[in-house]
């Protein structure tokens, strides 16, 4: 039984195409590590992971331990890298399961050292270096002290170093990213001078993988592009200015059905607050989707859906579980017709970017916000 009344179709061929695109960019020698945090950017962790692995993902990166556990339980066998916070009292689970994890503070490394000694098991860590993002990461001034912890216990392994760009997709100017990369290079040099040889060095997200080969190092963590979405207009424009012929294919189509059709006379108030009154006798299609499902309430009286390949505007407020769209002049629309909330139908398309513009956010948030409980179905 479906827990809700809309569903997501996940295109296997689009996922494969996007992964192939990134593989062609980085070559076969580098580790391609798609980011599947945030329920695979809303596309479904369990549904996307096997397709990505089959298509050549070498590693997968997640944000949290529970995501890593879910992947492991689903039979995922490639290395799983946890990029986010793990509470100190759950670090033993990371060690026991052999997950890779980010390290960025003394407390976590010291606790890992105790756990490794107790369990007689190693932990493979990737040291996150603070290069200009000023969120997660070790300051250059603290680097020596952190390296001392690694020196004190060989089972705490410095397998990799990482950083993350702060200002790469919001601009066509690469200077801040280059500044961060210089900081990263300098800190990496210090780590090598201290006697360490991290096997993996990585900083590239989607934007840097699309635009700057010099940022590849030997592993890339590609998130949004995996799902066929560009990180930003700026990234798209920069790529095309460079003459790159990269095509990304959106992976997701969010669908529902017409639950009721009804005639609404001119000037009748539609929905909570009566925020819409049609100027003409209208036909309204009632859809069994609302903000509970992740259809943003800010789309009230703004968004469009697609029915029979045509745009139908949202009328009145989006409710928790119901929304109304205008199908006046579309006599072919029938009860239980398929409706596309996000994605393509016929020649029309409601893109994540368009939806993001409507509600003043980014495509990342649009797809990630789609309720996890909605069924994700992998289609060809
Ligand atoms: C640490 C880290 N690496 C990689 C990514 C992937 O970024 P993108 O989705 O822009 O490719 C993210 C996403 O925010 C991230 O936080």
mmCIF file of C-alpha atoms and ligand atoms in Angstrom:
data_model
loop_
_atom_site.group_PDB
_atom_site.id
_atom_site.type_symbol
_atom_site.label_atom_id
_atom_site.label_comp_id
_atom_site.label_asym_id
_atom_site.label_seq_id
_atom_site.Cartn_x
_atom_site.Cartn_y
_atom_site.Cartn_z
ATOM 1 C CA UNK A 1 0.000 0.000 0.000
ATOM 2 C CA UNK A 2 1.312 3.441 -0.855
ATOM 3 C CA UNK A 3 1.637 5.631 2.244
ATOM 4 C CA UNK A 4 0.682 8.649 0.168
ATOM 5 C CA UNK A 5 -0.995 9.367 -3.098
ATOM 6 C CA UNK A 6 1.837 10.570 -5.223
ATOM 7 C CA UNK A 7 5.040 8.862 -6.293
ATOM 8 C CA UNK A 8 8.420 9.535 -7.841
ATOM 9 C CA UNK A 9 9.685 7.843 -10.962
ATOM 10 C CA UNK A 10 13.467 7.563 -11.012
ATOM 11 C CA UNK A 11 14.972 7.106 -14.467
ATOM 12 C CA UNK A 12 17.661 4.433 -14.459
ATOM 13 C CA UNK A 13 18.948 5.481 -17.890
ATOM 14 C CA UNK A 14 19.258 9.127 -16.794
ATOM 15 C CA UNK A 15 21.201 8.144 -13.656
ATOM 16 C CA UNK A 16 23.472 5.956 -15.774
ATOM 17 C CA UNK A 17 23.958 8.721 -18.329
ATOM 18 C CA UNK A 18 24.916 11.278 -15.668
ATOM 19 C CA UNK A 19 27.359 8.915 -14.030
ATOM 20 C CA UNK A 20 28.919 8.091 -17.391
ATOM 21 C CA UNK A 21 29.277 11.813 -18.042
ATOM 22 C CA UNK A 22 31.252 12.328 -14.830
ATOM 23 C CA UNK A 23 33.316 9.200 -15.460
ATOM 24 C CA UNK A 24 34.298 10.531 -18.876
ATOM 25 C CA UNK A 25 35.329 13.822 -17.299
ATOM 26 C CA UNK A 26 37.499 12.361 -14.534
ATOM 27 C CA UNK A 27 38.804 9.208 -16.259
ATOM 28 C CA UNK A 28 38.985 5.673 -14.938
ATOM 29 C CA UNK A 29 41.793 6.135 -12.441
ATOM 30 C CA UNK A 30 39.989 8.454 -10.059
ATOM 31 C CA UNK A 31 37.414 7.476 -7.455
ATOM 32 C CA UNK A 32 33.908 8.544 -8.457
ATOM 33 C CA UNK A 33 31.968 9.001 -5.250
ATOM 34 C CA UNK A 34 28.387 10.214 -5.774
ATOM 35 C CA UNK A 35 26.869 12.059 -2.813
ATOM 36 C CA UNK A 36 23.650 10.347 -1.855
ATOM 37 C CA UNK A 37 22.978 12.183 1.364
ATOM 38 C CA UNK A 38 19.566 13.751 1.954
ATOM 39 C CA UNK A 39 17.865 10.583 0.667
ATOM 40 C CA UNK A 40 19.890 10.882 -2.544
ATOM 41 C CA UNK A 41 18.864 14.550 -2.839
ATOM 42 C CA UNK A 42 15.284 13.342 -2.454
ATOM 43 C CA UNK A 43 15.575 10.727 -5.184
ATOM 44 C CA UNK A 44 15.635 7.742 -2.822
ATOM 45 C CA UNK A 45 18.775 6.360 -1.184
ATOM 46 C CA UNK A 46 17.900 2.691 -1.502
ATOM 47 C CA UNK A 47 16.580 3.081 -5.041
ATOM 48 C CA UNK A 48 19.512 5.081 -6.421
ATOM 49 C CA UNK A 49 22.454 3.357 -4.707
ATOM 50 C CA UNK A 50 22.340 0.029 -6.605
ATOM 51 C CA UNK A 51 21.885 1.796 -9.941
ATOM 52 C CA UNK A 52 24.862 4.051 -9.236
ATOM 53 C CA UNK A 53 27.089 1.192 -8.142
ATOM 54 C CA UNK A 54 26.170 -0.811 -11.229
ATOM 55 C CA UNK A 55 26.910 2.258 -13.348
ATOM 56 C CA UNK A 56 30.425 2.515 -11.941
ATOM 57 C CA UNK A 57 30.338 4.492 -8.690
ATOM 58 C CA UNK A 58 33.450 3.416 -6.775
ATOM 59 C CA UNK A 59 32.339 4.799 -3.411
ATOM 60 C CA UNK A 60 29.190 6.417 -2.050
ATOM 61 C CA UNK A 61 29.136 9.320 0.374
ATOM 62 C CA UNK A 62 26.387 10.037 2.856
ATOM 63 C CA UNK A 63 25.929 12.578 5.605
ATOM 64 C CA UNK A 64 24.963 10.446 8.572
ATOM 65 C CA UNK A 65 25.548 7.081 10.184
ATOM 66 C CA UNK A 66 21.904 6.045 9.774
ATOM 67 C CA UNK A 67 22.235 6.488 6.015
ATOM 68 C CA UNK A 68 25.377 4.355 5.969
ATOM 69 C CA UNK A 69 23.576 1.667 7.980
ATOM 70 C CA UNK A 70 20.631 1.754 5.602
ATOM 71 C CA UNK A 71 22.950 1.350 2.630
ATOM 72 C CA UNK A 72 24.797 -1.517 4.244
ATOM 73 C CA UNK A 73 21.515 -3.244 5.174
ATOM 74 C CA UNK A 74 20.414 -2.949 1.556
ATOM 75 C CA UNK A 75 23.471 -4.958 0.489
ATOM 76 C CA UNK A 76 25.674 -2.099 -0.726
ATOM 77 C CA UNK A 77 29.262 -3.353 -0.927
ATOM 78 C CA UNK A 78 31.267 -0.340 -2.091
ATOM 79 C CA UNK A 79 33.082 1.803 0.498
ATOM 80 C CA UNK A 80 30.703 4.154 2.285
ATOM 81 C CA UNK A 81 32.060 7.511 3.411
ATOM 82 C CA UNK A 82 30.218 9.436 6.151
ATOM 83 C CA UNK A 83 30.736 13.184 5.634
ATOM 84 C CA UNK A 84 28.737 14.587 8.545
ATOM 85 C CA UNK A 85 28.614 14.641 12.326
ATOM 86 C CA UNK A 86 28.591 11.350 14.177
ATOM 87 C CA UNK A 87 27.828 11.637 17.913
ATOM 88 C CA UNK A 88 30.741 10.494 20.084
ATOM 89 C CA UNK A 89 28.676 7.670 21.553
ATOM 90 C CA UNK A 90 27.962 6.224 18.104
ATOM 91 C CA UNK A 91 31.533 6.191 16.825
ATOM 92 C CA UNK A 92 31.945 2.535 17.817
ATOM 93 C CA UNK A 93 29.264 1.627 15.238
ATOM 94 C CA UNK A 94 31.277 3.357 12.522
ATOM 95 C CA UNK A 95 34.383 1.365 13.474
ATOM 96 C CA UNK A 96 32.534 -1.947 13.809
ATOM 97 C CA UNK A 97 30.995 -1.556 10.361
ATOM 98 C CA UNK A 98 34.160 -0.426 8.609
ATOM 99 C CA UNK A 99 32.638 2.806 7.307
ATOM 100 C CA UNK A 100 34.957 5.587 6.254
ATOM 101 C CA UNK A 101 34.345 8.860 8.048
ATOM 102 C CA UNK A 102 35.294 12.481 8.024
ATOM 103 C CA UNK A 103 37.389 13.770 10.937
ATOM 104 C CA UNK A 104 37.633 17.415 11.844
ATOM 105 C CA UNK A 105 38.159 17.692 15.589
ATOM 106 C CA UNK A 106 40.335 16.431 18.405
ATOM 107 C CA UNK A 107 37.484 14.989 20.489
ATOM 108 C CA UNK A 108 36.274 12.651 17.736
ATOM 109 C CA UNK A 109 39.779 11.438 16.915
ATOM 110 C CA UNK A 110 40.617 10.774 20.566
ATOM 111 C CA UNK A 111 37.400 8.811 21.052
ATOM 112 C CA UNK A 112 38.117 6.864 17.852
ATOM 113 C CA UNK A 113 41.576 6.061 19.200
ATOM 114 C CA UNK A 114 40.050 4.582 22.387
ATOM 115 C CA UNK A 115 37.503 2.574 20.402
ATOM 116 C CA UNK A 116 40.092 1.199 17.974
ATOM 117 C CA UNK A 117 42.259 0.060 20.873
ATOM 118 C CA UNK A 118 39.312 -1.523 22.629
ATOM 119 C CA UNK A 119 37.964 -3.303 19.541
ATOM 120 C CA UNK A 120 41.368 -3.899 17.993
ATOM 121 C CA UNK A 121 39.919 -2.618 14.735
ATOM 122 C CA UNK A 122 41.112 0.228 12.493
ATOM 123 C CA UNK A 123 39.174 3.306 11.388
ATOM 124 C CA UNK A 124 39.802 4.920 8.014
ATOM 125 C CA UNK A 125 39.359 8.662 8.392
ATOM 126 C CA UNK A 126 39.415 11.535 5.948
ATOM 127 C CA UNK A 127 40.692 14.711 7.548
ATOM 128 C CA UNK A 128 38.579 17.698 6.567
ATOM 129 C CA UNK A 129 40.742 20.780 6.181
ATOM 130 C CA UNK A 130 39.456 24.309 6.785
ATOM 131 C CA UNK A 131 40.359 26.238 3.660
ATOM 132 C CA UNK A 132 37.824 29.064 3.586
ATOM 133 C CA UNK A 133 34.338 27.651 4.049
ATOM 134 C CA UNK A 134 34.422 28.137 7.800
ATOM 135 C CA UNK A 135 32.120 25.302 8.589
ATOM 136 C CA UNK A 136 33.407 21.734 9.230
ATOM 137 C CA UNK A 137 37.188 21.409 9.114
ATOM 138 C CA UNK A 138 40.517 21.567 10.962
ATOM 139 C CA UNK A 139 42.204 24.952 11.149
ATOM 140 C CA UNK A 140 45.718 25.106 9.789
ATOM 141 C CA UNK A 141 46.915 26.278 13.191
ATOM 142 C CA UNK A 142 45.521 23.091 14.797
ATOM 143 C CA UNK A 143 46.918 20.720 12.203
ATOM 144 C CA UNK A 144 50.076 19.707 14.101
ATOM 145 C CA UNK A 145 48.092 18.818 17.234
ATOM 146 C CA UNK A 146 45.649 16.743 15.194
ATOM 147 C CA UNK A 147 48.459 14.900 13.430
ATOM 148 C CA UNK A 148 49.910 14.017 16.833
ATOM 149 C CA UNK A 149 46.752 12.019 17.575
ATOM 150 C CA UNK A 150 47.209 10.047 14.355
ATOM 151 C CA UNK A 151 50.851 9.443 15.263
ATOM 152 C CA UNK A 152 49.828 8.091 18.659
ATOM 153 C CA UNK A 153 47.694 5.262 17.241
ATOM 154 C CA UNK A 154 48.344 3.523 13.907
ATOM 155 C CA UNK A 155 44.839 2.034 13.897
ATOM 156 C CA UNK A 156 43.452 5.550 13.447
ATOM 157 C CA UNK A 157 44.340 5.850 9.809
ATOM 158 C CA UNK A 158 44.619 9.085 7.857
ATOM 159 C CA UNK A 159 43.311 7.581 4.657
ATOM 160 C CA UNK A 160 42.318 10.817 3.003
ATOM 161 C CA UNK A 161 42.163 14.583 3.150
ATOM 162 C CA UNK A 162 39.216 16.663 2.033
ATOM 163 C CA UNK A 163 37.851 20.146 1.771
ATOM 164 C CA UNK A 164 34.672 21.714 0.401
ATOM 165 C CA UNK A 165 34.257 24.842 -1.705
ATOM 166 C CA UNK A 166 32.250 27.732 -0.310
ATOM 167 C CA UNK A 167 31.805 29.879 -3.381
ATOM 168 C CA UNK A 168 32.040 27.923 -6.560
ATOM 169 C CA UNK A 169 28.477 27.601 -7.859
ATOM 170 C CA UNK A 170 27.272 31.073 -6.894
ATOM 171 C CA UNK A 171 29.679 32.792 -9.231
ATOM 172 C CA UNK A 172 31.383 32.583 -12.600
ATOM 173 C CA UNK A 173 34.573 33.829 -10.926
ATOM 174 C CA UNK A 174 36.808 30.974 -9.766
ATOM 175 C CA UNK A 175 39.107 33.115 -7.622
ATOM 176 C CA UNK A 176 37.693 32.130 -4.227
ATOM 177 C CA UNK A 177 37.748 28.451 -5.158
ATOM 178 C CA UNK A 178 41.369 28.849 -6.284
ATOM 179 C CA UNK A 179 42.204 30.571 -2.992
ATOM 180 C CA UNK A 180 40.712 27.586 -1.142
ATOM 181 C CA UNK A 181 42.569 25.149 -3.365
ATOM 182 C CA UNK A 182 45.865 26.909 -2.591
ATOM 183 C CA UNK A 183 45.128 26.600 1.114
ATOM 184 C CA UNK A 184 44.247 22.939 0.608
ATOM 185 C CA UNK A 185 47.479 22.269 -1.306
ATOM 186 C CA UNK A 186 49.577 23.983 1.363
ATOM 187 C CA UNK A 187 47.950 22.035 4.195
ATOM 188 C CA UNK A 188 48.308 18.787 2.270
ATOM 189 C CA UNK A 189 51.997 19.521 1.846
ATOM 190 C CA UNK A 190 52.357 19.979 5.601
ATOM 191 C CA UNK A 191 50.634 16.662 6.172
ATOM 192 C CA UNK A 192 53.053 14.920 3.826
ATOM 193 C CA UNK A 193 56.015 16.672 5.451
ATOM 194 C CA UNK A 194 54.792 15.324 8.792
ATOM 195 C CA UNK A 195 55.232 11.812 7.436
ATOM 196 C CA UNK A 196 51.719 10.927 6.247
ATOM 197 C CA UNK A 197 50.727 9.785 2.771
ATOM 198 C CA UNK A 198 46.934 10.023 2.500
ATOM 199 C CA UNK A 199 45.766 7.717 -0.252
ATOM 200 C CA UNK A 200 42.830 9.890 -1.269
ATOM 201 C CA UNK A 201 42.719 13.658 -1.653
ATOM 202 C CA UNK A 202 39.389 15.203 -2.599
ATOM 203 C CA UNK A 203 37.700 18.561 -2.855
ATOM 204 C CA UNK A 204 35.576 18.529 -6.019
ATOM 205 C CA UNK A 205 31.787 18.706 -5.929
ATOM 206 C CA UNK A 206 29.614 18.877 -9.054
ATOM 207 C CA UNK A 207 30.545 22.441 -10.049
ATOM 208 C CA UNK A 208 34.277 21.880 -9.728
ATOM 209 C CA UNK A 209 34.058 18.527 -11.515
ATOM 210 C CA UNK A 210 32.229 20.183 -14.402
ATOM 211 C CA UNK A 211 34.476 23.226 -14.621
ATOM 212 C CA UNK A 212 37.935 22.720 -13.126
ATOM 213 C CA UNK A 213 39.938 19.580 -13.893
ATOM 214 C CA UNK A 214 42.752 20.950 -11.729
ATOM 215 C CA UNK A 215 40.462 20.379 -8.720
ATOM 216 C CA UNK A 216 39.925 16.655 -9.337
ATOM 217 C CA UNK A 217 42.820 15.330 -7.233
ATOM 218 C CA UNK A 218 42.135 11.579 -7.138
ATOM 219 C CA UNK A 219 38.521 11.429 -5.970
ATOM 220 C CA UNK A 220 35.404 13.539 -6.608
ATOM 221 C CA UNK A 221 32.227 13.840 -4.540
ATOM 222 C CA UNK A 222 29.543 14.614 -7.074
ATOM 223 C CA UNK A 223 26.090 15.339 -5.685
ATOM 224 C CA UNK A 224 23.478 17.330 -7.593
ATOM 225 C CA UNK A 225 24.875 16.495 -11.038
ATOM 226 C CA UNK A 226 24.338 12.787 -10.399
ATOM 227 C CA UNK A 227 20.632 13.540 -10.462
ATOM 228 C CA UNK A 228 20.881 15.462 -13.707
ATOM 229 C CA UNK A 229 20.636 18.931 -12.200
ATOM 230 C CA UNK A 230 23.067 21.795 -12.648
ATOM 231 C CA UNK A 231 24.332 23.331 -9.402
ATOM 232 C CA UNK A 232 23.396 26.809 -10.632
ATOM 233 C CA UNK A 233 22.906 29.002 -13.684
ATOM 234 C CA UNK A 234 26.432 30.301 -13.149
ATOM 235 C CA UNK A 235 27.873 26.791 -13.452
ATOM 236 C CA UNK A 236 25.798 26.156 -16.578
ATOM 237 C CA UNK A 237 26.891 29.418 -18.191
ATOM 238 C CA UNK A 238 30.565 28.880 -17.291
ATOM 239 C CA UNK A 239 30.480 25.372 -18.718
ATOM 240 C CA UNK A 240 28.985 26.566 -21.991
ATOM 241 C CA UNK A 241 31.435 29.480 -22.229
ATOM 242 C CA UNK A 242 34.228 26.953 -21.908
ATOM 243 C CA UNK A 243 32.737 25.122 -24.876
ATOM 244 C CA UNK A 244 32.005 22.002 -22.855
ATOM 245 C CA UNK A 245 29.243 19.879 -24.315
ATOM 246 C CA UNK A 246 28.043 18.359 -21.082
ATOM 247 C CA UNK A 247 24.434 17.244 -21.014
ATOM 248 C CA UNK A 248 22.886 16.237 -17.723
ATOM 249 C CA UNK A 249 19.572 14.388 -17.672
ATOM 250 C CA UNK A 250 17.109 15.049 -14.845
ATOM 251 C CA UNK A 251 16.340 11.778 -13.120
ATOM 252 C CA UNK A 252 13.138 12.469 -11.262
ATOM 253 C CA UNK A 253 9.478 12.816 -12.225
ATOM 254 C CA UNK A 254 6.996 13.418 -9.419
ATOM 255 C CA UNK A 255 3.518 12.240 -10.291
ATOM 256 C CA UNK A 256 0.022 12.103 -8.876
ATOM 257 C CA UNK A 257 -3.527 11.670 -10.189
ATOM 258 C CA UNK A 258 -6.667 13.767 -10.495
ATOM 259 C CA UNK A 259 -8.743 12.887 -7.411
ATOM 260 C CA UNK A 260 -11.812 15.000 -8.232
ATOM 261 C CA UNK A 261 -13.062 17.287 -10.998
ATOM 262 C CA UNK A 262 -15.523 20.004 -10.168
ATOM 263 C CA UNK A 263 -17.165 23.066 -11.607
ATOM 264 C CA UNK A 264 -16.565 26.274 -9.718
ATOM 265 C CA UNK A 265 -18.652 29.324 -10.648
ATOM 266 C CA UNK A 266 -17.063 32.683 -11.356
ATOM 267 C CA UNK A 267 -16.057 34.579 -8.237
ATOM 268 C CA UNK A 268 -16.320 31.559 -5.908
ATOM 269 C CA UNK A 269 -13.544 31.421 -3.286
ATOM 270 C CA UNK A 270 -11.148 28.544 -3.752
ATOM 271 C CA UNK A 271 -9.421 26.958 -0.754
ATOM 272 C CA UNK A 272 -8.339 28.242 2.658
ATOM 273 C CA UNK A 273 -8.539 31.979 3.028
ATOM 274 C CA UNK A 274 -10.372 32.293 -0.292
ATOM 275 C CA UNK A 275 -7.166 33.577 -1.862
ATOM 276 C CA UNK A 276 -8.316 32.858 -5.412
ATOM 277 C CA UNK A 277 -11.634 33.779 -7.052
ATOM 278 C CA UNK A 278 -11.877 32.896 -10.743
ATOM 279 C CA UNK A 279 -13.170 35.614 -13.061
ATOM 280 C CA UNK A 280 -14.969 32.988 -15.153
ATOM 281 C CA UNK A 281 -16.846 29.732 -14.581
ATOM 282 C CA UNK A 282 -14.036 27.265 -14.034
ATOM 283 C CA UNK A 283 -13.194 23.612 -13.785
ATOM 284 C CA UNK A 284 -10.924 22.664 -10.933
ATOM 285 C CA UNK A 285 -8.977 19.427 -10.573
ATOM 286 C CA UNK A 286 -8.367 18.417 -6.988
ATOM 287 C CA UNK A 287 -5.022 16.656 -6.445
ATOM 288 C CA UNK A 288 -4.180 14.448 -3.439
ATOM 289 C CA UNK A 289 -0.865 16.186 -2.700
ATOM 290 C CA UNK A 290 0.102 19.018 -0.377
ATOM 291 C CA UNK A 291 2.862 20.504 1.668
ATOM 292 C CA UNK A 292 3.061 17.330 3.761
ATOM 293 C CA UNK A 293 4.394 15.644 0.645
ATOM 294 C CA UNK A 294 6.903 18.409 0.026
ATOM 295 C CA UNK A 295 4.892 20.488 -2.435
ATOM 296 C CA UNK A 296 5.817 23.917 -1.101
ATOM 297 C CA UNK A 297 2.932 26.026 0.228
ATOM 298 C CA UNK A 298 4.608 29.049 -1.363
ATOM 299 C CA UNK A 299 3.520 27.565 -4.702
ATOM 300 C CA UNK A 300 -0.066 28.575 -3.813
ATOM 301 C CA UNK A 301 -1.490 30.566 -6.744
ATOM 302 C CA UNK A 302 1.968 30.457 -8.370
ATOM 303 C CA UNK A 303 2.973 26.946 -9.458
ATOM 304 C CA UNK A 304 1.875 24.909 -12.456
ATOM 305 C CA UNK A 305 1.378 21.174 -12.868
ATOM 306 C CA UNK A 306 1.158 19.220 -16.121
ATOM 307 C CA UNK A 307 -1.909 17.274 -17.214
ATOM 308 C CA UNK A 308 -2.101 15.705 -20.655
ATOM 309 C CA UNK A 309 1.035 17.613 -21.558
ATOM 310 C CA UNK A 310 -0.464 21.018 -20.747
ATOM 311 C CA UNK A 311 0.148 23.440 -17.911
ATOM 312 C CA UNK A 312 -2.545 23.771 -15.260
ATOM 313 C CA UNK A 313 -1.997 26.614 -12.755
ATOM 314 C CA UNK A 314 -2.321 26.083 -9.005
ATOM 315 C CA UNK A 315 -5.383 27.887 -7.637
ATOM 316 C CA UNK A 316 -5.853 28.821 -4.006
ATOM 317 C CA UNK A 317 -3.606 27.734 -1.182
ATOM 318 C CA UNK A 318 -1.729 24.467 -1.219
ATOM 319 C CA UNK A 319 -3.134 22.519 1.755
ATOM 320 C CA UNK A 320 -1.477 19.825 3.840
ATOM 321 C CA UNK A 321 -2.713 16.949 1.670
ATOM 322 C CA UNK A 322 -4.714 18.559 -1.121
ATOM 323 C CA UNK A 323 -4.198 21.161 -3.812
ATOM 324 C CA UNK A 324 -6.355 22.553 -6.593
ATOM 325 C CA UNK A 325 -5.398 23.330 -10.183
ATOM 326 C CA UNK A 326 -7.283 25.054 -12.973
ATOM 327 C CA UNK A 327 -8.235 22.821 -15.898
ATOM 328 C CA UNK A 328 -10.765 25.167 -17.452
ATOM 329 C CA UNK A 329 -10.668 24.757 -21.223
ATOM 330 C CA UNK A 330 -9.110 21.301 -20.949
ATOM 331 C CA UNK A 331 -12.220 19.144 -21.510
ATOM 332 C CA UNK A 332 -10.117 16.044 -22.097
ATOM 333 C CA UNK A 333 -8.992 15.928 -18.438
ATOM 334 C CA UNK A 334 -10.616 12.979 -16.649
ATOM 335 C CA UNK A 335 -10.738 11.581 -13.144
ATOM 336 C CA UNK A 336 -7.517 9.702 -12.255
ATOM 337 C CA UNK A 337 -5.557 11.196 -15.127
ATOM 338 C CA UNK A 338 -1.848 11.260 -14.419
ATOM 339 C CA UNK A 339 -0.485 14.617 -13.289
ATOM 340 C CA UNK A 340 3.161 15.657 -13.284
ATOM 341 C CA UNK A 341 4.098 17.921 -10.395
ATOM 342 C CA UNK A 342 7.800 18.047 -11.232
ATOM 343 C CA UNK A 343 9.423 16.824 -14.422
ATOM 344 C CA UNK A 344 8.465 16.360 -18.023
ATOM 345 C CA UNK A 345 5.155 15.363 -19.628
ATOM 346 C CA UNK A 346 4.947 15.483 -23.393
ATOM 347 C CA UNK A 347 6.576 18.676 -24.613
ATOM 348 C CA UNK A 348 6.135 20.497 -21.324
ATOM 349 C CA UNK A 349 8.467 20.511 -18.341
ATOM 350 C CA UNK A 350 8.264 21.793 -14.785
ATOM 351 C CA UNK A 351 11.931 21.775 -13.865
ATOM 352 C CA UNK A 352 13.363 21.792 -10.349
ATOM 353 C CA UNK A 353 14.975 25.097 -11.315
ATOM 354 C CA UNK A 354 11.641 26.643 -12.268
ATOM 355 C CA UNK A 355 10.067 25.431 -9.057
ATOM 356 C CA UNK A 356 13.046 26.798 -7.127
ATOM 357 C CA UNK A 357 12.610 30.226 -8.742
ATOM 358 C CA UNK A 358 8.901 30.237 -7.891
ATOM 359 C CA UNK A 359 9.608 29.781 -4.202
ATOM 360 C CA UNK A 360 12.954 31.596 -4.030
ATOM 361 C CA UNK A 361 15.192 28.673 -3.252
ATOM 362 C CA UNK A 362 17.573 26.303 -5.081
ATOM 363 C CA UNK A 363 16.934 23.089 -6.996
ATOM 364 C CA UNK A 364 18.792 21.164 -4.249
ATOM 365 C CA UNK A 365 16.090 22.094 -1.744
ATOM 366 C CA UNK A 366 13.198 21.420 -4.110
ATOM 367 C CA UNK A 367 14.073 17.756 -4.640
ATOM 368 C CA UNK A 368 15.461 17.077 -1.176
ATOM 369 C CA UNK A 369 12.284 18.337 0.467
ATOM 370 C CA UNK A 370 10.080 15.736 -1.228
ATOM 371 C CA UNK A 371 8.752 13.596 1.596
ATOM 372 C CA UNK A 372 10.790 10.458 2.164
ATOM 373 C CA UNK A 373 7.630 8.412 2.571
ATOM 374 C CA UNK A 374 6.571 8.837 -1.027
ATOM 375 C CA UNK A 375 7.304 5.725 -3.057
ATOM 376 C CA UNK A 376 10.266 5.968 -5.414
ATOM 377 C CA UNK A 377 9.947 3.665 -8.414
ATOM 378 C CA UNK A 378 12.937 2.987 -10.651
ATOM 379 C CA UNK A 379 11.835 3.052 -14.297
ATOM 380 C CA UNK A 380 13.922 2.660 -17.443
HETATM 381 C C1 LIG B 1 31.080 17.807 1.803
HETATM 382 C C2 LIG B 1 30.291 17.748 0.538
HETATM 383 N N1 LIG B 1 30.834 17.164 -0.532
HETATM 384 C C3 LIG B 1 30.169 17.085 -1.704
HETATM 385 C C4 LIG B 1 28.907 17.611 -1.845
HETATM 386 C C5 LIG B 1 28.215 17.548 -3.175
HETATM 387 O O1 LIG B 1 27.971 18.822 -3.668
HETATM 388 P P1 LIG B 1 27.160 19.039 -5.048
HETATM 389 O O2 LIG B 1 25.790 18.510 -4.780
HETATM 390 O O3 LIG B 1 27.177 20.496 -5.273
HETATM 391 O O4 LIG B 1 27.868 18.243 -6.056
HETATM 392 C C6 LIG B 1 28.309 18.236 -0.745
HETATM 393 C C7 LIG B 1 26.984 18.823 -0.881
HETATM 394 O O5 LIG B 1 26.625 19.800 -0.330
HETATM 395 C C8 LIG B 1 29.027 18.303 0.482
HETATM 396 O O6 LIG B 1 28.490 18.888 1.556
#
